[in-house]
mmCIF file of C-alpha atoms and ligand atoms in Angstrom:
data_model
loop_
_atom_site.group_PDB
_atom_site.id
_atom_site.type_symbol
_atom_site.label_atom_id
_atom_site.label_comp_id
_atom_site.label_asym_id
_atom_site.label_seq_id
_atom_site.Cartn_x
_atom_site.Cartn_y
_atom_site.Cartn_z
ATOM 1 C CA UNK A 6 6.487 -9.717 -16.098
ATOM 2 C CA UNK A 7 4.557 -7.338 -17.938
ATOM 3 C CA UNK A 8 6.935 -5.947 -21.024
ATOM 4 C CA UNK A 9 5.744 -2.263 -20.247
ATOM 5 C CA UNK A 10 4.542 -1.281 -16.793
ATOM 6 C CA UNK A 11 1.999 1.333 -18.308
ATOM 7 C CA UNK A 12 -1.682 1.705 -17.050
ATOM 8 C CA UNK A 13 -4.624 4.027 -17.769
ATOM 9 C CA UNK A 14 -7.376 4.426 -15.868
ATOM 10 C CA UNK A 15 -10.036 6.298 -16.587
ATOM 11 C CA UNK A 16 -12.195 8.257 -14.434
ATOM 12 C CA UNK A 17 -8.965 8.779 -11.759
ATOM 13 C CA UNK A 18 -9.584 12.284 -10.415
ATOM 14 C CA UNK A 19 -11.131 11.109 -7.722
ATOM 15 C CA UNK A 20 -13.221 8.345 -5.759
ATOM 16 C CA UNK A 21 -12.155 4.659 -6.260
ATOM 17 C CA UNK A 22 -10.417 5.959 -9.774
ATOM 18 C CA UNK A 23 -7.830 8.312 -7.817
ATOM 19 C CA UNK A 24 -7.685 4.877 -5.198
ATOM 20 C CA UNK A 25 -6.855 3.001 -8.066
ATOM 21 C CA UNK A 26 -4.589 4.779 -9.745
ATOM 22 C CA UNK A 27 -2.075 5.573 -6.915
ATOM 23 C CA UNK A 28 -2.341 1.764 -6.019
ATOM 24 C CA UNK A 29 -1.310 1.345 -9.762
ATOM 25 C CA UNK A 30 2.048 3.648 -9.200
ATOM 26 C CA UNK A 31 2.857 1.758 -5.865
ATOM 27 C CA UNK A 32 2.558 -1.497 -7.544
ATOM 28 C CA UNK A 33 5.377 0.223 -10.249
ATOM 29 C CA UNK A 34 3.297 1.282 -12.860
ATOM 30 C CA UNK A 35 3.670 4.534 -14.495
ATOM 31 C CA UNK A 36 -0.339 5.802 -15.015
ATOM 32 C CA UNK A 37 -2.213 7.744 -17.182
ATOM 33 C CA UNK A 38 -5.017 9.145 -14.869
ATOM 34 C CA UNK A 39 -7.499 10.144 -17.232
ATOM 35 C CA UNK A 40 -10.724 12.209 -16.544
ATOM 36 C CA UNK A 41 -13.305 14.613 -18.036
ATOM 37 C CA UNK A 42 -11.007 17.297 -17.395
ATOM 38 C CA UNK A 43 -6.902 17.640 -17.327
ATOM 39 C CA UNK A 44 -6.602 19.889 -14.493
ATOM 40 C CA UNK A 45 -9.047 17.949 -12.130
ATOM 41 C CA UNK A 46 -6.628 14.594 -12.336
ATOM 42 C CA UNK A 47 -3.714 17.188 -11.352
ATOM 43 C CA UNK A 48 -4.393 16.158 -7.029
ATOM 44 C CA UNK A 49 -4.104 12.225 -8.553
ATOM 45 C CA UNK A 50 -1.097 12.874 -10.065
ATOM 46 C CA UNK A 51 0.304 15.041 -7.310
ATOM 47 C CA UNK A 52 -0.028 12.671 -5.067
ATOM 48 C CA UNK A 53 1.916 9.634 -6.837
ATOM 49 C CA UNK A 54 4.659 11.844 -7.800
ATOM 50 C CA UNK A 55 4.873 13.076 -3.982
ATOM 51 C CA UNK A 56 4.953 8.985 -3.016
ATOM 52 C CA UNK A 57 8.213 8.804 -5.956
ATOM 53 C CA UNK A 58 5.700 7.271 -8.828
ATOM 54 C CA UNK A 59 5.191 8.430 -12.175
ATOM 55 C CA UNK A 60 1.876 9.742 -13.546
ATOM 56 C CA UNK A 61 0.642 11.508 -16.342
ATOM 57 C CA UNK A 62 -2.939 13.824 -16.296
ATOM 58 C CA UNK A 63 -5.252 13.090 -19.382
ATOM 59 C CA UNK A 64 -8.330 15.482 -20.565
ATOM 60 C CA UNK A 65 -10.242 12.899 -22.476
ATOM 61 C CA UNK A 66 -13.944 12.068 -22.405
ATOM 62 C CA UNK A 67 -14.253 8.466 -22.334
ATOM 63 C CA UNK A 68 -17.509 8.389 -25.064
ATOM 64 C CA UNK A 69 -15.940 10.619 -27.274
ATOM 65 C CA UNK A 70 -13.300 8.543 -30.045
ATOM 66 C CA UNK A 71 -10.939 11.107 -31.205
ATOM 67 C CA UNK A 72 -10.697 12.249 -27.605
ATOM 68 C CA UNK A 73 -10.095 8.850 -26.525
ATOM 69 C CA UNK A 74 -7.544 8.131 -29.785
ATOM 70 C CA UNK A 75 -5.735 11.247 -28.262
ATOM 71 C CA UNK A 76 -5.866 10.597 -24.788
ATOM 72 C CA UNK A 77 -3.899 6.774 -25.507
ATOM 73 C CA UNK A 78 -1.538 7.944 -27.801
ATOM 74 C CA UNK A 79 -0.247 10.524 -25.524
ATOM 75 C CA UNK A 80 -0.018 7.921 -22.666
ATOM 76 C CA UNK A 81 1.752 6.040 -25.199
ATOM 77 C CA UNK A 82 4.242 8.577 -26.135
ATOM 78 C CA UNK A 83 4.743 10.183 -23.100
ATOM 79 C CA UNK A 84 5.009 7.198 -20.367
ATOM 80 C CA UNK A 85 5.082 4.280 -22.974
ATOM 81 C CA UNK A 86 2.710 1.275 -24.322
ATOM 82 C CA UNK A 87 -0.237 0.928 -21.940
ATOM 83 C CA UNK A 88 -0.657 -2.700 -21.146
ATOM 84 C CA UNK A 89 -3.193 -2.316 -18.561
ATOM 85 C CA UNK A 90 -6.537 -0.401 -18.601
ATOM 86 C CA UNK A 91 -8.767 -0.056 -15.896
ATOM 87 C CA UNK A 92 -12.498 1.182 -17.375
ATOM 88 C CA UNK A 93 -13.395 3.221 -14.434
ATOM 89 C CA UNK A 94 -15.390 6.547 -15.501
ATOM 90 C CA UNK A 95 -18.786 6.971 -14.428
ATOM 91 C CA UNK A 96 -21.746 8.819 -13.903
ATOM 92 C CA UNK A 97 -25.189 8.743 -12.701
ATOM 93 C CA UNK A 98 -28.308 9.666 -13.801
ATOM 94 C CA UNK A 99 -30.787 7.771 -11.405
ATOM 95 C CA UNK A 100 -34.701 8.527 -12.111
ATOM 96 C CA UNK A 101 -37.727 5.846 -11.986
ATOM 97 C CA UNK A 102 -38.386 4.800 -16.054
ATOM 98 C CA UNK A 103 -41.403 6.747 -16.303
ATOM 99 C CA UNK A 104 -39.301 9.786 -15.536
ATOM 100 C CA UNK A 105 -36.290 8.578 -16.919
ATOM 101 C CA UNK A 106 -35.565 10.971 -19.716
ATOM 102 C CA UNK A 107 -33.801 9.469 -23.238
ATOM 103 C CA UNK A 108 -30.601 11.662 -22.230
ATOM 104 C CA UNK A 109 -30.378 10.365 -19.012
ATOM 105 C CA UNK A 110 -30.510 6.591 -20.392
ATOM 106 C CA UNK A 111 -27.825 7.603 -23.456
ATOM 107 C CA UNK A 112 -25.259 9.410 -20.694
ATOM 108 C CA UNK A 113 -25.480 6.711 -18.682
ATOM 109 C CA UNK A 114 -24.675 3.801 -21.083
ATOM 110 C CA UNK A 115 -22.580 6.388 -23.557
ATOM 111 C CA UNK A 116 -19.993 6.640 -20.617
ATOM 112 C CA UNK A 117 -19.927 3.317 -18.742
ATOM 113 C CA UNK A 118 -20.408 0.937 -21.912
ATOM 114 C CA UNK A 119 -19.593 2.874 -24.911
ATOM 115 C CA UNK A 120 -16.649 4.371 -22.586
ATOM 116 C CA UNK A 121 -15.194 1.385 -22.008
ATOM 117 C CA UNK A 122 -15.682 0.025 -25.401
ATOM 118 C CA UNK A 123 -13.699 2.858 -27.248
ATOM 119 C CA UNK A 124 -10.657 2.713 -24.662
ATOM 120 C CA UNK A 125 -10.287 -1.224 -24.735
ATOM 121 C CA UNK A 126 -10.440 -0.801 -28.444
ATOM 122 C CA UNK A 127 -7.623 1.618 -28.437
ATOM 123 C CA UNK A 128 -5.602 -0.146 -25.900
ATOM 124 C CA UNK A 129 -5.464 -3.679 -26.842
ATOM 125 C CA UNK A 130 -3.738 -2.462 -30.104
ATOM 126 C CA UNK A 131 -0.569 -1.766 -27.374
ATOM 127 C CA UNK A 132 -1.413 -5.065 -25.304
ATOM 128 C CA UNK A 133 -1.750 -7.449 -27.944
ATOM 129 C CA UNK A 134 1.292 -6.247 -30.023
ATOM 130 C CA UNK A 135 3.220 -6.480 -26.720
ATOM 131 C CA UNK A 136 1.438 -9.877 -25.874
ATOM 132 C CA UNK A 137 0.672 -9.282 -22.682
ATOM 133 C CA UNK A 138 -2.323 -7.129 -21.000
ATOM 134 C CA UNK A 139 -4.952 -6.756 -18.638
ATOM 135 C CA UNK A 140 -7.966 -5.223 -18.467
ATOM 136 C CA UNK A 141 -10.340 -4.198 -15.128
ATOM 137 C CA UNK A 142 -13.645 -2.870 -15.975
ATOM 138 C CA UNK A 143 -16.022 -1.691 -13.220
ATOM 139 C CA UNK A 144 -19.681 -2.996 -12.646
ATOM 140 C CA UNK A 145 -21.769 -2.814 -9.901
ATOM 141 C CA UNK A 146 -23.918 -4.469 -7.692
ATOM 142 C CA UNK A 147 -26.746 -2.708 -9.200
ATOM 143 C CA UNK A 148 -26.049 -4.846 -12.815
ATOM 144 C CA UNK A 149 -28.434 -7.192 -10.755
ATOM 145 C CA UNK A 150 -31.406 -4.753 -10.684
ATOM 146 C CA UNK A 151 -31.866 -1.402 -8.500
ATOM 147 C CA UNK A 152 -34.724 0.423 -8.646
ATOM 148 C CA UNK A 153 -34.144 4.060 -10.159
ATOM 149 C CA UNK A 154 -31.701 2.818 -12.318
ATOM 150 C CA UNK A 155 -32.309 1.316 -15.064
ATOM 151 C CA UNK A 156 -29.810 2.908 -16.989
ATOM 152 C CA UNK A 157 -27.277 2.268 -14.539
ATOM 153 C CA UNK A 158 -28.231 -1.307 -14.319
ATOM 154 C CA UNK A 159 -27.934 -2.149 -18.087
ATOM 155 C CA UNK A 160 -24.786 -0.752 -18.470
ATOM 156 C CA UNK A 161 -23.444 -2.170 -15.452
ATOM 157 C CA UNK A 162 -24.927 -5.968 -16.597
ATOM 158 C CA UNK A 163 -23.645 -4.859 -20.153
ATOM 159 C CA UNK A 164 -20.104 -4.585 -18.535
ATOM 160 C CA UNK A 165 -20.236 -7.680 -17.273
ATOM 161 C CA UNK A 166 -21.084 -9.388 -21.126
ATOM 162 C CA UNK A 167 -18.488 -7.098 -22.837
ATOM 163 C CA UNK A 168 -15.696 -8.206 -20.519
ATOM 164 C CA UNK A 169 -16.353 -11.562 -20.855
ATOM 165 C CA UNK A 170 -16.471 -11.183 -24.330
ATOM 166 C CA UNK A 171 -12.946 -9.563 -24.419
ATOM 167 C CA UNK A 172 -11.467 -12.411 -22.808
ATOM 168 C CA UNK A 173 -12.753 -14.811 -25.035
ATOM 169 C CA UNK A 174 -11.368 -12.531 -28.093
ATOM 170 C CA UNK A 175 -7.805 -11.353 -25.966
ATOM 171 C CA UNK A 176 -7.089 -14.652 -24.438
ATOM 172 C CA UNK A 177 -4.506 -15.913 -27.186
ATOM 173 C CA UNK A 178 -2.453 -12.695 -26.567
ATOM 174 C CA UNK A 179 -1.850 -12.907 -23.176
ATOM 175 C CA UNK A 180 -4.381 -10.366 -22.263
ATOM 176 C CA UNK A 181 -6.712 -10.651 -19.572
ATOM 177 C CA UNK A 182 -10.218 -9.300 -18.862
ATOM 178 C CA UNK A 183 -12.391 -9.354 -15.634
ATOM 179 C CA UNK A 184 -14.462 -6.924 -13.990
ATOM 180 C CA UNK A 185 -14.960 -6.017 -10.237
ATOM 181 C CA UNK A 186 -18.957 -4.876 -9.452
ATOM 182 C CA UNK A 187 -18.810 -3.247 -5.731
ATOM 183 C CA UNK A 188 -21.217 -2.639 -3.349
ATOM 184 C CA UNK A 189 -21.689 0.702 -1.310
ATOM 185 C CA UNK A 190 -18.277 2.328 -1.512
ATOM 186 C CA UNK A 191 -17.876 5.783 0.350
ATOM 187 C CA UNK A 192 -17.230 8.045 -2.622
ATOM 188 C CA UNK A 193 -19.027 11.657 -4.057
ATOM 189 C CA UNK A 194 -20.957 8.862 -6.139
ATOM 190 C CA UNK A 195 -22.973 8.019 -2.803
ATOM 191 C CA UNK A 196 -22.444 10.827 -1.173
ATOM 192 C CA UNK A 197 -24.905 12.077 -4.299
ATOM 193 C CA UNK A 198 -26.969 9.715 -4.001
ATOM 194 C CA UNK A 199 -27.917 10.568 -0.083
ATOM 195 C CA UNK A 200 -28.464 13.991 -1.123
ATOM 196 C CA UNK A 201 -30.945 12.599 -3.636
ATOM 197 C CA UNK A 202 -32.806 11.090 -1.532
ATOM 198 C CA UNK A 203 -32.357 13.463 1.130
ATOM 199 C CA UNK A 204 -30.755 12.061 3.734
ATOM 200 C CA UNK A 205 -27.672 12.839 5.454
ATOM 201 C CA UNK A 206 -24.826 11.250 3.951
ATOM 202 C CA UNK A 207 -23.610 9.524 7.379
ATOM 203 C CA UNK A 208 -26.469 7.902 8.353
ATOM 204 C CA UNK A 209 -26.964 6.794 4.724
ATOM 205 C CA UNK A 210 -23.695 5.043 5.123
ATOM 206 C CA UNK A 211 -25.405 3.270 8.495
ATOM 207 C CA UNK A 212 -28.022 2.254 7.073
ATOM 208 C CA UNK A 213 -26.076 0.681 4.190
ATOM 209 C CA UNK A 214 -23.200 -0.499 6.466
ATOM 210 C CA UNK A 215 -26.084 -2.543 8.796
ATOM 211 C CA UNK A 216 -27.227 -4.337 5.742
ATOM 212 C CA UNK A 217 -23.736 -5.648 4.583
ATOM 213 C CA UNK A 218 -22.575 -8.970 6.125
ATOM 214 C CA UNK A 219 -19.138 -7.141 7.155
ATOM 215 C CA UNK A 220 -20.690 -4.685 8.793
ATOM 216 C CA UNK A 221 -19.108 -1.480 7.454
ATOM 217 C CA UNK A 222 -19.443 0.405 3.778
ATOM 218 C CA UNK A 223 -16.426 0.045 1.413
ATOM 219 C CA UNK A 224 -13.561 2.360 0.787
ATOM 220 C CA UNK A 225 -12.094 2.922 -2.636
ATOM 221 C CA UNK A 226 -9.063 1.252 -1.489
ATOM 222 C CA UNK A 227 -11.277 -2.196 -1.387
ATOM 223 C CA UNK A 228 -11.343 -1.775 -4.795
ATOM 224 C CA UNK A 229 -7.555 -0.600 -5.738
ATOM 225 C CA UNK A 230 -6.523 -3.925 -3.912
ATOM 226 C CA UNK A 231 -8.765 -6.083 -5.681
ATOM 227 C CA UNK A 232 -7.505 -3.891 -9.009
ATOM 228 C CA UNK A 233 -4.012 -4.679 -8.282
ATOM 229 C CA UNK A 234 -4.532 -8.469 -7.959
ATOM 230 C CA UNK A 235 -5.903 -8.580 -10.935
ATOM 231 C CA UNK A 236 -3.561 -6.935 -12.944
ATOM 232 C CA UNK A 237 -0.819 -8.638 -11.475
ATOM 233 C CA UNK A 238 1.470 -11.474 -13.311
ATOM 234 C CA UNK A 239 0.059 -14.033 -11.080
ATOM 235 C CA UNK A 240 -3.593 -13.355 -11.752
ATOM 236 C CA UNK A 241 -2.739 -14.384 -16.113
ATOM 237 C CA UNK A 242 -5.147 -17.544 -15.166
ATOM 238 C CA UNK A 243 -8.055 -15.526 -14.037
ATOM 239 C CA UNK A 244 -10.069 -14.220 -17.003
ATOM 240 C CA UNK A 245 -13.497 -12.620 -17.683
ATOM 241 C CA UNK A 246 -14.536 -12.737 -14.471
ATOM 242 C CA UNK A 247 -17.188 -10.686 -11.780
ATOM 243 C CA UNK A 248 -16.000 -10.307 -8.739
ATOM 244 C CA UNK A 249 -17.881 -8.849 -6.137
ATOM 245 C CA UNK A 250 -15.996 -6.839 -3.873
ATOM 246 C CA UNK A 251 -19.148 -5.850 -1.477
ATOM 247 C CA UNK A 252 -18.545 -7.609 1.688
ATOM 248 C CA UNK A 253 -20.679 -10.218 1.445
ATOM 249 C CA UNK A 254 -22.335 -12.458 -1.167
ATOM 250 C CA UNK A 255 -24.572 -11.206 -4.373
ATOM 251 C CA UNK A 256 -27.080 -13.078 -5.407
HETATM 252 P P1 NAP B 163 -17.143 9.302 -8.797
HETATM 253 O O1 NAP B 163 -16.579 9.666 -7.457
HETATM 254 O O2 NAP B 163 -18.382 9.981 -9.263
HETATM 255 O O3 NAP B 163 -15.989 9.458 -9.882
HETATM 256 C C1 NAP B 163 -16.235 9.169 -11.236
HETATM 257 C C2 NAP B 163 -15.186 9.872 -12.076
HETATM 258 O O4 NAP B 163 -15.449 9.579 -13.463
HETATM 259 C C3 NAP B 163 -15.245 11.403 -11.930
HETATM 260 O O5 NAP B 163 -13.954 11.928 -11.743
HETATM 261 C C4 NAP B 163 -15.859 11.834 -13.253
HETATM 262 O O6 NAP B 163 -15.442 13.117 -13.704
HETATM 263 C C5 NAP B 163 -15.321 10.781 -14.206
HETATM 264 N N1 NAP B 163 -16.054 10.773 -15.452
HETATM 265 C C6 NAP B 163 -17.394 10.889 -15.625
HETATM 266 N N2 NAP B 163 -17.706 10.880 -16.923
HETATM 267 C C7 NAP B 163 -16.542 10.765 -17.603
HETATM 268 C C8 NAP B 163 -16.223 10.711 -18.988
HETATM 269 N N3 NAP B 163 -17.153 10.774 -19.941
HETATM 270 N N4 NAP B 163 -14.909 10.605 -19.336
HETATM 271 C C9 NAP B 163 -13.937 10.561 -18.396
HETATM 272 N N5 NAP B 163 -14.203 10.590 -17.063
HETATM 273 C C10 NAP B 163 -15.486 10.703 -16.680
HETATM 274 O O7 NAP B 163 -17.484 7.741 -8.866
HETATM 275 P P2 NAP B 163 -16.936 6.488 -8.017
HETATM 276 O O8 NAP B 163 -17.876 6.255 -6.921
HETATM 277 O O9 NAP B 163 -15.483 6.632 -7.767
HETATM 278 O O10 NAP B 163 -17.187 5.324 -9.087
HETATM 279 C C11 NAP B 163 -16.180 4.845 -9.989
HETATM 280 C C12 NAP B 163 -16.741 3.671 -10.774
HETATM 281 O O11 NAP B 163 -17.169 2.647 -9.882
HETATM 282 C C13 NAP B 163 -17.946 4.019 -11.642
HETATM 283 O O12 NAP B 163 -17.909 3.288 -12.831
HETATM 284 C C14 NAP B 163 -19.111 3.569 -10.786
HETATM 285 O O13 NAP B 163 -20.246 3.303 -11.558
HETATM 286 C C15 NAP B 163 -18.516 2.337 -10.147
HETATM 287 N N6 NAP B 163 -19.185 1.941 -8.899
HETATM 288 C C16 NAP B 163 -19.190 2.765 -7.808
HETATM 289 C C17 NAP B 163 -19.833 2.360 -6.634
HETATM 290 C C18 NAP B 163 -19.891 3.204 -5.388
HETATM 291 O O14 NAP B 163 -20.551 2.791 -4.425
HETATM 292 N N7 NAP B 163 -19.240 4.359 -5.337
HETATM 293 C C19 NAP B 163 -20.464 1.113 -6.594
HETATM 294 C C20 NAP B 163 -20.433 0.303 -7.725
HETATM 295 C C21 NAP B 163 -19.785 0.725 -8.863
HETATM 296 P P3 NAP B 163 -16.287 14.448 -13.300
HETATM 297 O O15 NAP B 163 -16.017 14.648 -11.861
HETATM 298 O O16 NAP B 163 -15.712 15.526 -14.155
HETATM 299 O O17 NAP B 163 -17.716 14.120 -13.606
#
C-alpha cells in the first residue's frame, strides 16, 4: 500500500484534470487539485468533498518554480506527502510553422514539458523518501505528428522521453512512471479547437467519433480510469510506459 495516500494533479479545474482528480478521491486519495488559478479548482474540490473525499485547491502555475515549490509544500503540509503526481496542465496554441509565433512554441512546451519537469522534480523528493510513488504524465496522440501543431507535438513526444527517463532514474525507489496519450476526448480543449476551425462543436465530435475504431469520442473519465490503474499498488510492475487510451490502435 502506498505509505501516504496523497496525489496532485495539475491542471484539475476542469476537463480530464477535474475527471481525474475526483477519480483520485474515490480511489481514497486525499488531492491537491492544482490549476492556474485557486478559485477556478474550487467546483473540483466541491465536488469530492460533497462525494465524502478530501481535496485541497492550489493556485500554482505549473512553468513557474517558486510557484510550483509553493504549490507542493502546501499539499504537503496541509493533506500530507504527495506520493502520486499526475502531470496534467495544458494548453494550446495550434498555428501552421510559418505562422507559428516563438511565444506560441515557448507556452506550449513551457507548460506541458517544462510543467511537468518542475513538479516531478519537486515531488519525487516526497516519493522517494517514502519509497514508494507514481507518476502519470499526459501525452497525446498528436506526439505522433498533427498538422498545426508542432508545438503541441514536441512536447507531447517530449513527454513520452521524459517519462521514460524517470522510470529508469525512480525505479530503485519504488516509484513508477508512465504516461497515457489520448485521442479525441470531449473537453473545452476540443471544444476550442472546433471553434478554430469553425465548425460546430457536435458535428466535430462526429466526424472524429466516425474515424475511431469504437465508434464514439472519449470522455475524461476514459482517462481517470486508466489514471487510477496506474497509480494503483498492483500496477508497481508497469513502468515508463505510453498507453493509448483512444479507442483504437496508434500507429
Ligand atoms: P483543458 O480542458 O483545456 O484543461 C486544461 C487545464 O490546465 C485548465 O484548467 C488550464 O487552466 C490548466 N492549465 C493551463 N496552463 C496551466 C499552467 N501553466 N499551470 C497550471 N494549470 C494550467 O484540457 P483537457 O482537454 O482536459 O486536457 C488535459 C490534458 O490532456 C492536457 O495535457 C492535454 O494536452 C491532454 N490531452 C487532451 C486531449 C483532448 O482531446 N482533450 C487529447 C490528448 C491529450 P486555465 O483554464 O486557467 O487555462
Amino acid at each position: 500500500m502506498a505509505p501516504s495516500r496523497v496525489a496532485i494533479v495539475t491542471g484539475a479545474a476542469r476537463g480530464i484534470g477535474a475527471a481525474v482528480a475526483k477519480r483520485l478521491a474515490q480511489d481514497g486519495f486525499a488531492v491537491g487539485v492544482v490549476d492556474l488559478v485557486e478559485d477556478n479548482c474550487k467546483d473540483t474540490v466541491a465536488a469530492i468533498q460533497a462525494a465524502g473525499g478530501t481535496a485541497l485547491a492550489v493556485g500554482a502555475d505549473v512553468s513557474n518554480a517558486e510557484q510550483v515549490a509553493a504549490g507542493v509544500s502546501r499539499v504537503a503540509e496541509e493533506l500530507g506527502a504527495p506520493t502520486v503526481l499526475v502531470n496534467n496542465a495544458g494548453v494550446l496554441r495550434d498555428n501552421l510553422l510559418f505562422k507559428m509565433s516563438e511565444d506560441d512554441w515557448d507556452t506550449v512546451l513551457n507548460v506541458h514539458l517544462r510543467g511537468a519537469f518542475l513538479m516531478s522534480r519537486e515531488v519525487q523528493k516526497h516519493q522517494t523518501e517514502q519509497k514508494w510513488g507514481r507518476i502519470v504524465n499526459l501525452s497525446s496522440t498528436s506526439a505522433l505528428g498533427n498538422r498545426g501543431q508542432a508545438n503541441y507535438s514536441a512536447a507531447k513526444a517530449g513527454m513520452q522521453g521524459f517519462t521514460k527517463t524517470l522510470a529508469i532514474e525512480l525505479g530503485k525507489f519504488g516509484v513508477t512512471a508512465n504516461a497515457i496519450a489520448p485521442g479525441f476526448i470531449e473537453t473545452d480543449m476540443t471544444a476550442a479547437t472546433a471553434a478554430r476551425v469553425g465548425m460546430d462543436f457536435e458535428r466535430f465530435k462526429e466526424g472524429a467519433a466516425a474515424a475511431i475504431p469504437v465508434r464514439r469520442v472519449g470522455q475524461p473519465e476514459d482517462i481517470a480510469a486508466c489514471v487510477s490503474y496506474l497509480v494503483s499498488d498492483e500496477a508497481g510492475f508497469v513502468s515508463g510506459q505510453v498507453i493509448y487510451v483512444a479507442g483504437g490502435p496508434q500507429d
